[in-house]
Short mmCIF file of C-alpha atoms and ligand atoms in Angstrom, two decimals:
data_model
loop_
_atom_site.label_atom_id
_atom_site.label_comp_id
_atom_site.label_asym_id
_atom_site.label_seq_id
_atom_site.Cartn_x
_atom_site.Cartn_y
_atom_site.Cartn_z
CA MET A 156 16.52 -35.82 -8.17
CA ARG A 157 18.57 -38.91 -7.54
CA ARG A 158 16.51 -42.06 -7.30
CA ARG A 159 19.03 -43.85 -5.18
CA ALA A 160 21.18 -42.59 -2.37
CA LEU A 161 24.76 -42.55 -3.59
CA ARG A 162 26.00 -43.53 -0.18
CA ASP A 163 24.37 -46.92 -0.63
CA GLU A 164 26.39 -47.76 -3.72
CA PRO A 165 28.15 -51.07 -3.04
CA LEU A 166 31.57 -52.00 -4.35
CA ILE A 167 31.46 -53.65 -7.73
CA PHE A 168 32.69 -56.87 -6.10
CA GLU A 169 29.80 -56.80 -3.71
CA ARG A 170 27.11 -56.81 -6.38
CA ASN A 171 25.83 -60.18 -7.45
CA PRO A 172 28.55 -62.11 -5.59
CA GLY A 173 29.23 -65.72 -6.52
CA ARG A 174 26.34 -65.96 -8.92
CA GLY A 175 28.23 -66.57 -12.13
CA PRO A 176 28.54 -64.21 -15.06
CA ARG A 177 25.67 -62.11 -16.31
CA GLY A 178 27.32 -61.54 -19.64
CA GLY A 179 27.02 -58.27 -21.45
CA TYR A 180 27.46 -59.76 -24.90
CA LEU A 181 26.23 -62.72 -26.90
CA LEU A 182 29.00 -63.84 -29.21
CA PRO A 183 28.65 -66.42 -31.99
CA GLU A 184 30.55 -69.70 -31.73
CA SER A 185 34.14 -69.04 -32.72
CA GLY A 186 34.68 -72.31 -34.58
CA ILE A 187 37.96 -72.88 -32.72
CA ALA A 188 37.97 -75.79 -30.33
CA PRO A 189 38.47 -74.69 -26.71
CA VAL A 190 41.70 -75.69 -24.98
CA ALA A 191 41.61 -76.82 -21.38
CA PRO A 192 43.71 -74.57 -19.07
CA GLU A 193 45.84 -77.57 -18.02
CA GLU A 194 46.87 -78.09 -21.63
CA ALA A 195 47.67 -74.43 -22.25
CA LEU A 196 49.57 -73.51 -19.07
CA PRO A 197 52.28 -75.10 -16.89
CA ALA A 198 50.88 -76.62 -13.70
CA ASP A 199 52.47 -74.01 -11.39
CA GLN A 200 50.64 -71.23 -13.18
CA LEU A 201 47.17 -72.69 -12.77
CA ARG A 202 44.82 -71.21 -10.20
CA GLU A 203 43.36 -73.37 -7.51
CA ALA A 204 40.10 -71.47 -7.46
CA LEU A 205 38.53 -68.98 -9.82
CA PRO A 206 39.03 -65.35 -8.77
CA GLU A 207 35.95 -63.60 -7.48
CA MET A 208 35.46 -61.32 -10.43
CA PRO A 209 32.50 -59.00 -10.57
CA ALA A 210 29.86 -60.65 -12.73
CA LEU A 211 27.56 -57.96 -14.04
CA GLY A 212 25.74 -57.01 -17.17
CA GLU A 213 27.03 -54.12 -19.25
CA LEU A 214 24.32 -51.70 -18.17
CA GLU A 215 25.00 -52.43 -14.50
CA VAL A 216 28.69 -51.63 -15.04
CA VAL A 217 27.87 -48.37 -16.80
CA GLN A 218 25.42 -47.34 -14.08
CA HIS A 219 27.83 -48.28 -11.28
CA PHE A 220 30.64 -46.13 -12.64
CA HIS A 221 28.31 -43.30 -13.56
CA ARG A 222 27.02 -43.22 -9.99
CA LEU A 223 30.56 -43.29 -8.62
CA SER A 224 31.46 -40.36 -10.88
CA GLN A 225 28.68 -38.36 -9.24
CA MET A 226 30.25 -38.79 -5.82
CA ASN A 227 33.04 -36.44 -6.80
CA PHE A 228 33.25 -32.81 -7.78
CA ALA A 229 34.42 -32.14 -11.34
CA VAL A 230 35.46 -29.21 -13.51
CA ASP A 231 32.41 -29.98 -15.62
CA GLU A 232 30.16 -29.48 -12.59
CA GLY A 233 30.98 -26.01 -11.33
CA LEU A 234 33.69 -23.50 -10.43
CA TYR A 235 36.85 -25.30 -9.31
CA PRO A 236 39.08 -22.51 -7.98
CA LEU A 237 41.85 -24.77 -6.69
CA GLY A 238 44.73 -22.31 -6.50
CA SER A 239 48.02 -23.21 -8.19
CA CYS A 240 46.29 -26.02 -10.10
CA THR A 241 44.67 -23.96 -12.89
CA MET A 242 41.65 -26.22 -13.16
CA LYS A 243 40.37 -24.78 -16.40
CA TYR A 244 37.85 -26.13 -18.83
CA ASN A 245 39.16 -28.78 -21.16
CA PRO A 246 37.65 -28.08 -24.58
CA ARG A 247 36.09 -31.21 -26.08
CA ILE A 248 37.93 -30.63 -29.33
CA CYS A 249 41.18 -31.48 -27.49
CA GLU A 250 39.69 -34.87 -26.59
CA VAL A 251 38.61 -35.43 -30.18
CA THR A 252 42.05 -34.78 -31.67
CA SER A 253 43.88 -36.76 -28.99
CA ARG A 254 41.69 -39.77 -29.80
CA LEU A 255 42.27 -39.79 -33.54
CA PRO A 256 43.28 -43.36 -34.44
CA GLY A 257 46.42 -42.11 -36.20
CA PHE A 258 47.69 -40.88 -32.82
CA VAL A 259 46.18 -43.44 -30.47
CA ASP A 260 47.39 -46.46 -32.44
CA LEU A 261 51.01 -45.35 -32.70
CA HIS A 262 53.72 -47.48 -31.17
CA PRO A 263 56.90 -45.81 -29.90
CA LEU A 264 59.05 -48.44 -31.63
CA GLN A 265 57.66 -47.75 -35.10
CA PRO A 266 60.32 -46.68 -37.61
CA GLU A 267 60.64 -42.95 -38.12
CA TRP A 268 59.41 -43.00 -41.72
CA GLN A 269 56.04 -44.33 -40.53
CA VAL A 270 55.50 -41.66 -37.88
CA GLN A 271 56.49 -38.45 -39.61
CA GLY A 272 53.20 -36.81 -38.62
CA ALA A 273 53.76 -37.50 -34.94
CA LEU A 274 57.36 -36.27 -35.09
CA ARG A 275 56.18 -33.13 -36.84
CA LEU A 276 53.57 -32.56 -34.16
CA MET A 277 56.24 -32.80 -31.47
CA TRP A 278 58.50 -30.46 -33.41
CA GLU A 279 55.69 -27.94 -33.86
CA MET A 280 54.86 -28.21 -30.18
CA GLU A 281 58.46 -27.37 -29.31
CA ARG A 282 58.32 -24.37 -31.64
CA ALA A 283 55.02 -23.19 -30.18
CA LEU A 284 56.34 -23.37 -26.61
CA ALA A 285 59.60 -21.68 -27.64
CA GLN A 286 57.53 -18.84 -29.04
CA ILE A 287 55.28 -18.59 -25.98
CA THR A 288 58.27 -18.51 -23.61
CA GLY A 289 60.65 -16.49 -25.78
CA MET A 290 63.31 -19.15 -25.28
CA PRO A 291 65.30 -20.91 -28.02
CA ALA A 292 64.66 -24.61 -27.33
CA VAL A 293 62.34 -26.95 -25.47
CA THR A 294 62.36 -30.57 -24.30
CA LEU A 295 58.99 -32.31 -24.28
CA GLN A 296 60.11 -35.31 -22.24
CA PRO A 297 59.18 -34.52 -18.63
CA ALA A 298 55.99 -36.23 -17.51
CA ALA A 299 54.90 -33.50 -15.07
CA GLY A 300 55.94 -30.20 -13.54
CA ALA A 301 58.14 -31.67 -10.83
CA HIS A 302 59.82 -33.93 -13.38
CA GLY A 303 60.48 -30.82 -15.46
CA GLU A 304 62.09 -29.14 -12.45
CA LEU A 305 64.44 -32.09 -12.03
CA THR A 306 65.24 -32.05 -15.75
CA GLY A 307 66.02 -28.33 -15.61
CA MET A 308 68.18 -28.64 -12.51
CA LEU A 309 70.15 -31.52 -14.06
CA MET A 310 70.80 -29.38 -17.14
CA ILE A 311 72.01 -26.53 -14.92
CA ARG A 312 74.25 -28.99 -13.10
CA ALA A 313 75.63 -30.25 -16.44
CA ALA A 314 76.33 -26.69 -17.63
CA LEU A 315 78.16 -25.82 -14.41
CA GLU A 316 80.19 -29.02 -14.45
CA ALA A 317 81.07 -28.46 -18.11
CA ARG A 318 82.81 -25.24 -17.06
CA GLY A 319 84.44 -26.96 -14.10
CA ASP A 320 82.38 -25.02 -11.59
CA ALA A 321 80.84 -27.44 -9.10
CA ARG A 322 78.38 -25.57 -6.91
CA GLU A 323 76.33 -26.96 -4.09
CA VAL A 324 73.46 -24.66 -3.14
CA VAL A 325 70.11 -23.75 -4.71
CA LEU A 326 68.19 -20.76 -3.36
CA VAL A 327 64.44 -21.21 -2.96
CA PRO A 328 62.07 -18.49 -1.70
CA ASP A 329 59.86 -19.38 1.26
CA SER A 330 56.80 -18.92 -0.97
CA ALA A 331 57.93 -21.71 -3.33
CA HIS A 332 55.92 -24.76 -4.30
CA GLY A 333 57.11 -27.74 -2.26
CA THR A 334 58.34 -29.49 -5.39
CA ASN A 335 61.10 -26.86 -5.87
CA PRO A 336 63.30 -27.71 -2.88
CA ALA A 337 62.54 -31.40 -3.46
CA SER A 338 63.75 -31.21 -7.08
CA ALA A 339 66.87 -29.28 -6.07
CA THR A 340 67.65 -31.97 -3.52
CA PHE A 341 67.03 -34.73 -6.05
CA ALA A 342 69.48 -33.04 -8.40
CA GLY A 343 72.12 -33.22 -5.66
CA TYR A 344 71.90 -29.69 -4.28
CA ARG A 345 71.26 -28.31 -0.83
CA SER A 346 68.33 -25.93 -0.86
CA VAL A 347 68.55 -22.72 1.16
CA GLU A 348 65.43 -20.66 1.83
CA ILE A 349 65.19 -16.94 1.07
CA ALA A 350 62.63 -14.98 3.06
CA SER A 351 60.03 -12.91 1.23
CA GLY A 352 59.81 -9.19 1.76
CA PRO A 353 56.64 -7.50 3.09
CA ASP A 354 55.06 -7.43 -0.39
CA GLY A 355 55.56 -11.18 -0.76
CA THR A 356 58.36 -11.00 -3.34
CA VAL A 357 62.05 -11.86 -3.06
CA ASP A 358 64.01 -9.54 -0.80
CA LEU A 359 66.86 -8.23 -3.00
CA ALA A 360 69.15 -7.40 -0.07
CA GLU A 361 68.74 -10.93 1.22
CA LEU A 362 69.47 -12.32 -2.24
CA ASP A 363 72.57 -10.14 -2.47
CA ARG A 364 73.76 -11.53 0.85
CA LEU A 365 73.15 -15.20 -0.05
CA MET A 366 74.19 -15.19 -3.71
CA ASP A 367 77.82 -16.31 -3.64
CA GLU A 368 80.03 -18.69 -5.64
CA ARG A 369 78.49 -21.74 -4.01
CA VAL A 370 75.04 -21.00 -5.43
CA ALA A 371 74.16 -22.89 -8.63
CA ALA A 372 70.72 -21.38 -9.17
CA ILE A 373 67.69 -19.69 -7.74
CA MET A 374 64.32 -21.38 -8.30
CA LEU A 375 61.65 -18.73 -8.73
CA THR A 376 57.96 -19.17 -9.33
CA VAL A 377 56.63 -16.33 -11.48
CA PRO A 378 54.13 -15.10 -10.53
CA ASN A 379 54.82 -16.64 -7.14
CA THR A 380 52.46 -18.82 -5.15
CA LEU A 381 50.90 -15.73 -3.57
CA GLY A 382 49.78 -14.74 -7.07
CA VAL A 383 52.24 -11.82 -6.91
CA PHE A 384 54.52 -11.00 -9.83
CA GLU A 385 58.26 -10.85 -9.03
CA HIS A 386 58.41 -7.29 -10.28
CA ARG A 387 62.21 -7.11 -9.78
CA ILE A 388 62.76 -10.28 -11.81
CA VAL A 389 65.14 -8.58 -14.28
CA GLU A 390 67.31 -7.24 -11.43
CA ILE A 391 67.22 -10.64 -9.74
CA ALA A 392 68.33 -12.35 -12.96
CA GLU A 393 71.13 -9.84 -13.51
CA LEU A 394 72.42 -10.28 -9.99
CA VAL A 395 72.34 -14.09 -10.16
CA HIS A 396 73.87 -14.22 -13.65
CA SER A 397 76.62 -11.76 -12.73
CA ARG A 398 77.71 -14.17 -10.00
CA GLY A 399 77.71 -17.21 -12.26
CA GLY A 400 74.35 -18.68 -11.20
CA PHE A 401 71.33 -19.75 -13.24
CA ILE A 402 67.66 -18.77 -13.08
CA TYR A 403 65.27 -21.69 -12.81
CA MET A 404 61.76 -20.39 -13.35
CA ASP A 405 58.82 -22.46 -12.20
CA GLY A 406 56.35 -21.76 -14.99
CA ALA A 407 53.40 -23.64 -13.54
CA ASN A 408 51.70 -20.25 -13.21
CA LEU A 409 52.14 -19.34 -16.87
CA ASN A 410 48.39 -18.84 -17.11
CA ALA A 411 49.00 -15.43 -15.55
CA PHE A 412 50.94 -14.01 -18.48
CA ALA A 413 51.10 -16.44 -21.43
CA GLY A 414 50.80 -14.47 -24.64
CA ARG A 415 51.71 -11.21 -22.88
CA ALA A 416 55.20 -11.54 -21.44
CA LEU A 417 58.24 -13.67 -22.23
CA PRO A 418 60.14 -15.53 -19.49
CA GLY A 419 63.12 -15.55 -21.88
CA ALA A 420 63.19 -11.75 -21.73
CA MET A 421 63.00 -11.89 -17.92
CA GLY A 422 66.26 -13.86 -17.82
CA ALA A 423 65.04 -17.43 -17.30
CA ASP A 424 67.54 -20.21 -18.12
CA ALA A 425 65.15 -23.09 -17.58
CA LEU A 426 61.40 -23.00 -17.19
CA HIS A 427 58.93 -25.85 -16.98
CA ILE A 428 55.44 -25.48 -18.34
CA ASN A 429 52.59 -27.53 -16.92
CA LEU A 430 50.69 -28.41 -20.07
CA HIS A 431 48.07 -29.96 -17.80
CA LYS A 432 47.46 -26.59 -16.17
CA THR A 433 47.96 -23.76 -18.65
CA PHE A 434 47.05 -25.61 -21.83
CA SER A 435 43.99 -27.56 -20.72
CA THR A 436 44.10 -31.36 -20.37
CA PRO A 437 42.01 -32.66 -17.48
CA HIS A 438 44.07 -33.12 -14.35
CA GLY A 439 43.12 -33.80 -10.82
CA GLY A 440 42.37 -37.43 -11.47
CA GLY A 441 46.05 -38.20 -11.14
CA GLY A 442 47.42 -37.60 -14.60
CA PRO A 443 48.98 -38.17 -16.99
CA GLY A 444 50.38 -34.71 -17.52
CA ALA A 445 53.37 -33.17 -19.23
CA GLY A 446 55.99 -30.71 -18.01
CA PRO A 447 58.08 -29.56 -20.99
CA VAL A 448 61.12 -27.43 -20.17
CA ALA A 449 62.20 -24.39 -22.19
CA VAL A 450 65.88 -23.44 -21.94
CA SER A 451 68.21 -20.53 -22.66
CA GLU A 452 71.16 -20.82 -25.10
CA ALA A 453 73.46 -21.76 -22.22
CA LEU A 454 71.52 -24.97 -21.58
CA VAL A 455 70.69 -26.02 -25.15
CA PRO A 456 73.70 -28.40 -25.42
CA HIS A 457 72.50 -30.27 -22.33
CA LEU A 458 68.91 -30.96 -23.40
CA PRO A 459 67.79 -34.55 -22.87
CA VAL A 460 67.85 -36.99 -25.78
CA PRO A 461 66.06 -38.20 -27.82
CA ARG A 462 65.04 -34.93 -29.48
CA VAL A 463 63.10 -34.37 -32.67
CA VAL A 464 65.15 -32.63 -35.34
CA ARG A 465 64.06 -31.35 -38.71
CA GLU A 466 65.93 -32.43 -41.82
CA GLY A 467 64.70 -30.87 -45.04
CA ASP A 468 61.01 -31.73 -45.22
CA GLY A 469 61.30 -34.64 -42.81
CA PHE A 470 61.86 -35.24 -39.12
CA ARG A 471 64.00 -37.68 -37.20
CA MET A 472 65.00 -38.51 -33.64
CA LEU A 473 68.40 -37.46 -32.39
CA TRP A 474 69.50 -40.19 -29.98
CA GLU A 475 72.96 -38.99 -29.03
CA ASP A 476 74.37 -35.61 -28.28
CA GLY A 477 77.71 -35.48 -26.45
CA ARG A 478 76.79 -33.07 -23.65
CA SER A 479 73.16 -34.12 -23.21
CA ILE A 480 71.99 -35.16 -19.74
CA GLY A 481 70.55 -38.26 -21.48
CA PRO A 482 66.96 -39.51 -21.47
CA MET A 483 64.64 -38.49 -18.61
CA ARG A 484 62.13 -41.28 -19.25
CA GLY A 485 61.33 -44.22 -21.48
CA PHE A 486 60.55 -43.07 -25.02
CA TYR A 487 59.71 -39.46 -25.87
CA ALA A 488 56.90 -37.83 -23.95
CA ASN A 489 53.32 -38.29 -22.81
CA PHE A 490 52.44 -37.88 -26.44
CA LEU A 491 48.65 -37.57 -26.30
CA ILE A 492 48.94 -34.74 -23.77
CA LEU A 493 51.00 -32.92 -26.38
CA VAL A 494 48.22 -33.46 -28.92
CA ARG A 495 45.67 -31.97 -26.52
CA ALA A 496 47.85 -29.00 -25.62
CA LEU A 497 48.80 -28.21 -29.22
CA THR A 498 45.12 -28.35 -30.17
CA PHE A 499 44.42 -25.87 -27.41
CA ILE A 500 47.29 -23.55 -28.41
CA ARG A 501 46.39 -23.62 -32.10
CA GLY A 502 42.71 -23.20 -31.32
CA MET A 503 43.35 -20.13 -29.18
CA GLY A 504 45.90 -18.51 -31.46
CA ASP A 505 48.11 -15.59 -30.36
CA GLU A 506 45.13 -13.34 -29.66
CA GLY A 507 43.28 -16.04 -27.75
CA LEU A 508 46.24 -16.85 -25.51
CA ARG A 509 46.62 -13.20 -24.62
CA GLU A 510 42.94 -12.95 -23.82
CA MET A 511 43.15 -16.16 -21.79
CA SER A 512 45.69 -14.73 -19.35
CA GLU A 513 43.96 -11.33 -19.28
CA VAL A 514 40.65 -12.86 -18.26
CA ALA A 515 42.34 -15.17 -15.72
CA VAL A 516 43.94 -12.12 -14.07
CA LEU A 517 40.74 -10.09 -14.34
CA TYR A 518 38.68 -12.78 -12.59
CA ALA A 519 41.23 -13.19 -9.79
CA ASN A 520 41.08 -9.44 -9.22
CA LEU A 521 37.30 -9.52 -9.28
CA VAL A 522 37.36 -12.14 -6.53
CA ARG A 523 39.88 -10.09 -4.61
CA GLN A 524 37.73 -6.96 -4.81
CA ARG A 525 34.55 -8.74 -3.82
CA LEU A 526 36.03 -10.65 -0.87
CA ALA A 527 38.44 -8.06 0.53
CA GLY A 528 37.17 -7.02 3.93
CA ALA A 529 35.19 -10.23 4.45
CA TYR A 530 38.41 -12.27 4.35
CA HIS A 531 41.86 -11.21 5.45
CA LEU A 532 44.67 -10.60 2.93
CA GLU A 533 48.08 -11.18 4.51
CA TYR A 534 50.03 -9.85 1.53
CA ASP A 535 48.34 -6.85 0.04
CA ALA A 536 50.17 -6.80 -3.30
CA PRO A 537 48.78 -6.61 -6.85
CA THR A 538 47.08 -9.87 -7.78
CA MET A 539 47.84 -11.82 -10.93
CA HIS A 540 45.99 -15.08 -11.67
CA GLU A 541 45.25 -16.11 -8.08
CA VAL A 542 44.64 -14.48 -4.75
CA VAL A 543 45.50 -15.81 -1.29
CA PHE A 544 43.19 -14.95 1.61
CA ASP A 545 43.33 -16.51 5.04
CA ASP A 546 40.87 -17.48 7.76
CA SER A 547 42.07 -15.13 10.53
CA LEU A 548 38.83 -13.08 10.60
CA GLN A 549 36.77 -16.27 10.79
CA GLN A 550 39.05 -17.78 13.44
CA GLU A 551 37.69 -15.14 15.81
CA HIS A 552 34.43 -17.13 15.67
CA GLY A 553 36.15 -20.50 15.89
CA VAL A 554 35.78 -21.14 12.16
CA SER A 555 38.74 -22.48 10.16
CA ASN A 556 39.60 -22.66 6.49
CA VAL A 557 38.55 -26.33 6.56
CA ASP A 558 35.04 -25.36 7.70
CA ILE A 559 34.86 -22.77 4.94
CA ALA A 560 36.00 -25.30 2.34
CA LYS A 561 33.47 -27.92 3.43
CA ARG A 562 30.63 -25.42 3.42
CA LEU A 563 31.54 -24.38 -0.14
CA LEU A 564 30.89 -27.97 -1.24
CA ASP A 565 27.33 -27.66 0.08
CA LEU A 566 26.91 -24.46 -1.89
CA GLY A 567 28.00 -26.14 -5.12
CA PHE A 568 31.63 -25.06 -5.50
CA HIS A 569 34.93 -26.84 -5.23
CA PRO A 570 37.00 -25.37 -2.38
CA PRO A 571 40.13 -23.30 -3.00
CA THR A 572 43.57 -24.71 -2.22
CA MET A 573 44.03 -24.63 1.53
CA SER A 574 46.91 -24.09 3.93
CA PHE A 575 49.26 -23.36 1.01
CA PRO A 576 51.47 -21.41 0.54
CA LEU A 577 52.90 -22.24 3.93
CA ILE A 578 53.85 -18.63 4.70
CA VAL A 579 50.16 -17.75 5.02
CA HIS A 580 48.57 -19.37 8.04
CA GLY A 581 45.09 -20.77 7.29
CA ALA A 582 45.45 -19.91 3.60
CA LEU A 583 42.59 -19.95 1.09
CA MET A 584 44.20 -19.77 -2.34
CA ILE A 585 41.67 -18.94 -5.04
CA GLU A 586 42.34 -19.32 -8.77
CA PRO A 587 39.16 -18.92 -10.85
CA THR A 588 40.98 -19.36 -14.22
CA GLU A 589 39.54 -17.75 -17.36
CA SER A 590 37.02 -20.55 -18.00
CA PRO A 591 33.88 -19.70 -16.01
CA ALA A 592 31.18 -17.27 -17.07
CA PRO A 593 31.22 -14.01 -15.08
CA GLU A 594 27.96 -15.03 -13.38
CA GLU A 595 29.64 -18.18 -12.04
CA VAL A 596 32.51 -16.15 -10.57
CA GLU A 597 29.97 -13.81 -9.03
CA ALA A 598 28.00 -16.75 -7.61
CA PHE A 599 31.19 -18.09 -6.05
CA CYS A 600 31.90 -14.69 -4.45
CA GLU A 601 28.33 -14.61 -3.13
CA ALA A 602 28.84 -18.05 -1.59
CA MET A 603 32.08 -16.93 0.06
CA LEU A 604 30.39 -13.80 1.43
CA ARG A 605 27.51 -15.87 2.75
CA ILE A 606 30.00 -18.14 4.52
CA ALA A 607 31.72 -15.12 6.07
CA ARG A 608 28.33 -13.98 7.43
CA GLU A 609 27.52 -17.47 8.66
CA ALA A 610 30.83 -17.57 10.51
CA GLU A 611 29.56 -14.65 12.59
CA THR A 612 25.94 -15.65 12.99
CA ASP A 613 25.75 -19.39 12.58
CA PRO A 614 29.16 -21.08 12.92
CA GLU A 615 27.49 -24.42 13.70
CA VAL A 616 26.31 -24.66 10.09
CA LEU A 617 29.92 -24.45 8.99
CA LYS A 618 31.10 -26.98 11.55
CA ALA A 619 28.51 -29.51 10.32
CA ALA A 620 29.32 -29.07 6.63
CA PRO A 621 29.22 -30.71 4.21
CA ARG A 622 25.69 -32.06 4.47
CA GLU A 623 24.78 -32.23 0.81
CA THR A 624 27.60 -34.44 -0.44
CA PRO A 625 27.52 -38.26 -0.69
CA VAL A 626 30.27 -38.39 1.95
CA GLY A 627 30.09 -36.14 5.00
CA ARG A 628 33.04 -34.64 6.88
CA VAL A 629 35.76 -37.24 7.23
CA ASP A 630 38.40 -37.40 9.91
CA GLU A 631 41.36 -36.64 7.70
CA VAL A 632 44.03 -37.62 10.20
CA GLN A 633 42.34 -40.91 10.91
CA ALA A 634 41.78 -41.48 7.20
CA ALA A 635 45.48 -41.00 6.45
CA ARG A 636 46.74 -43.05 9.37
CA ASN A 637 44.28 -45.89 9.20
CA LEU A 638 43.68 -46.57 5.55
CA VAL A 639 40.64 -48.77 4.99
CA LEU A 640 40.36 -49.93 1.42
CA ARG A 641 37.39 -52.21 1.86
CA TRP A 642 34.29 -50.97 3.61
CA ARG A 643 30.57 -51.11 3.70
CA ALA A 644 28.62 -47.91 3.42
CA GLU A 645 26.56 -48.53 6.53
CA GLU A 646 29.71 -49.00 8.64
CA ALA A 647 31.44 -45.93 7.25
CA TRP A 648 28.71 -43.41 8.02
CA PRO A 649 27.76 -42.48 11.53
CA ALA A 650 24.04 -42.78 12.11
CA GLY A 651 22.13 -39.62 11.36
CA VAL A 652 24.30 -38.29 8.54
CA PRO A 653 21.76 -37.02 6.04
CA THR A 654 21.52 -38.81 2.72
CA ARG A 655 21.37 -37.13 -0.63
CA SER A 656 18.20 -38.27 -2.31
C1 PLP B 994 51.58 -27.74 -9.91
C2 PLP B 994 52.84 -27.05 -9.60
C3 PLP B 994 54.07 -27.74 -9.62
C4 PLP B 994 54.19 -29.23 -9.83
O1 PLP B 994 53.64 -29.70 -11.01
P1 PLP B 994 53.22 -31.24 -11.15
O2 PLP B 994 52.81 -31.39 -12.57
O3 PLP B 994 52.13 -31.47 -10.17
O4 PLP B 994 54.43 -32.07 -10.81
C5 PLP B 994 55.21 -27.00 -9.39
N1 PLP B 994 55.16 -25.69 -9.11
C6 PLP B 994 54.00 -25.00 -9.05
C7 PLP B 994 54.01 -23.53 -8.75
C8 PLP B 994 52.80 -25.66 -9.28
O5 PLP B 994 51.64 -24.98 -9.21
#
């Protein structure tokens, strides 16, 4: 039981205001004479008044941030089936290795002979991802999935321009992640939407009609955002390749088949991998992440520099390569994310990775079986790692996917992704991942079934949810339009909102 209501937690600036420091440490005299600020700094850089810094003891700081952490839902708290985000467990061993001083204390400007271990790690990471994707080479530079998409599209552009074939269009299915058309546009292309067929996959006749000499590439998510595998992917790739286009594969959903199937064999020319989804690494707090891109032979000459190359027993950075698209960021990569992901990959091994995707798919199908009937399935196609229901059955009782999501919070689960993909109205996109115990998946299904019953018998309970969280239902439109960064708890809550105690 919580001794203090979380909703009463003040801002750190509001604790002990203006009362001078309550130091956390007692340090011995340094033996160096203090210098007055006026002697150390030019006059125009001196403050007129001291800033109002929080002045707390160490324990108060720890308790404040610990309490704040309890206001949020976390992967370490319960099932977090946020579809498309692959919110899996982050093994603690990955944190241990990524905090080894030999990695943490590196500086990107150190000479190569001092950082052979780090270069080797990057090289091995490239090899591991090349093996997992069945593609010949990988760049580790991109800082996230969308950045990887841009990197891939720029390489495709470079390959087309190198053969004097300027094209202007990129085809994007209507089920695509919003970053796909955005990345195509950023890379200088016009994105044209392809409608999905009744089973939620790309309509081949439509592709045949649209795929002409103006089309540079198609951007395909496999499995797509409905959790459905593009089962005609080989035919799609053959058609696009035969007309001079490239296949960009959005590999953010690699958790569905890593260790079992090779995007290289499906015909992918460029594929980004969200290390912060498929290969652990906590995400959801805003990063950092990493979105390495694997490429086919056709794109290898255009990989970004710098790249790690092996020379005998050593490693060095290749800074120039005539046809490269150049650097995609400062320095090399979000290095510590690579350490985490390689720890995960090595820890799992080939067998473990295969089992990972098998269990992820099994759990998604378990959820599908348990909830079918209680929730509507717009696209009734075989499910891979995630399943997309919608709220149309609940809408008959005036209950929306938002009400369902808020009620789930009361029942101890993070909500699924909502209202995405856009082709499913009122979507509830559930991705359990392989991490939870079967009992936890079952408990989640029970909670969803209970909510479906409540929608029929007691919709008011859903409308009033959440009641158990430190913050009740917020007006999301108002919150987005009228951003208040400084507030007092008692002003923010309407009277009568129950307190967690
Ligand atoms: C998450 C995701 C992305 C974007 O990845 P970021 O790392 O958030 O930039 C792209 N496509 C799909 C299908 C995704 O799930």
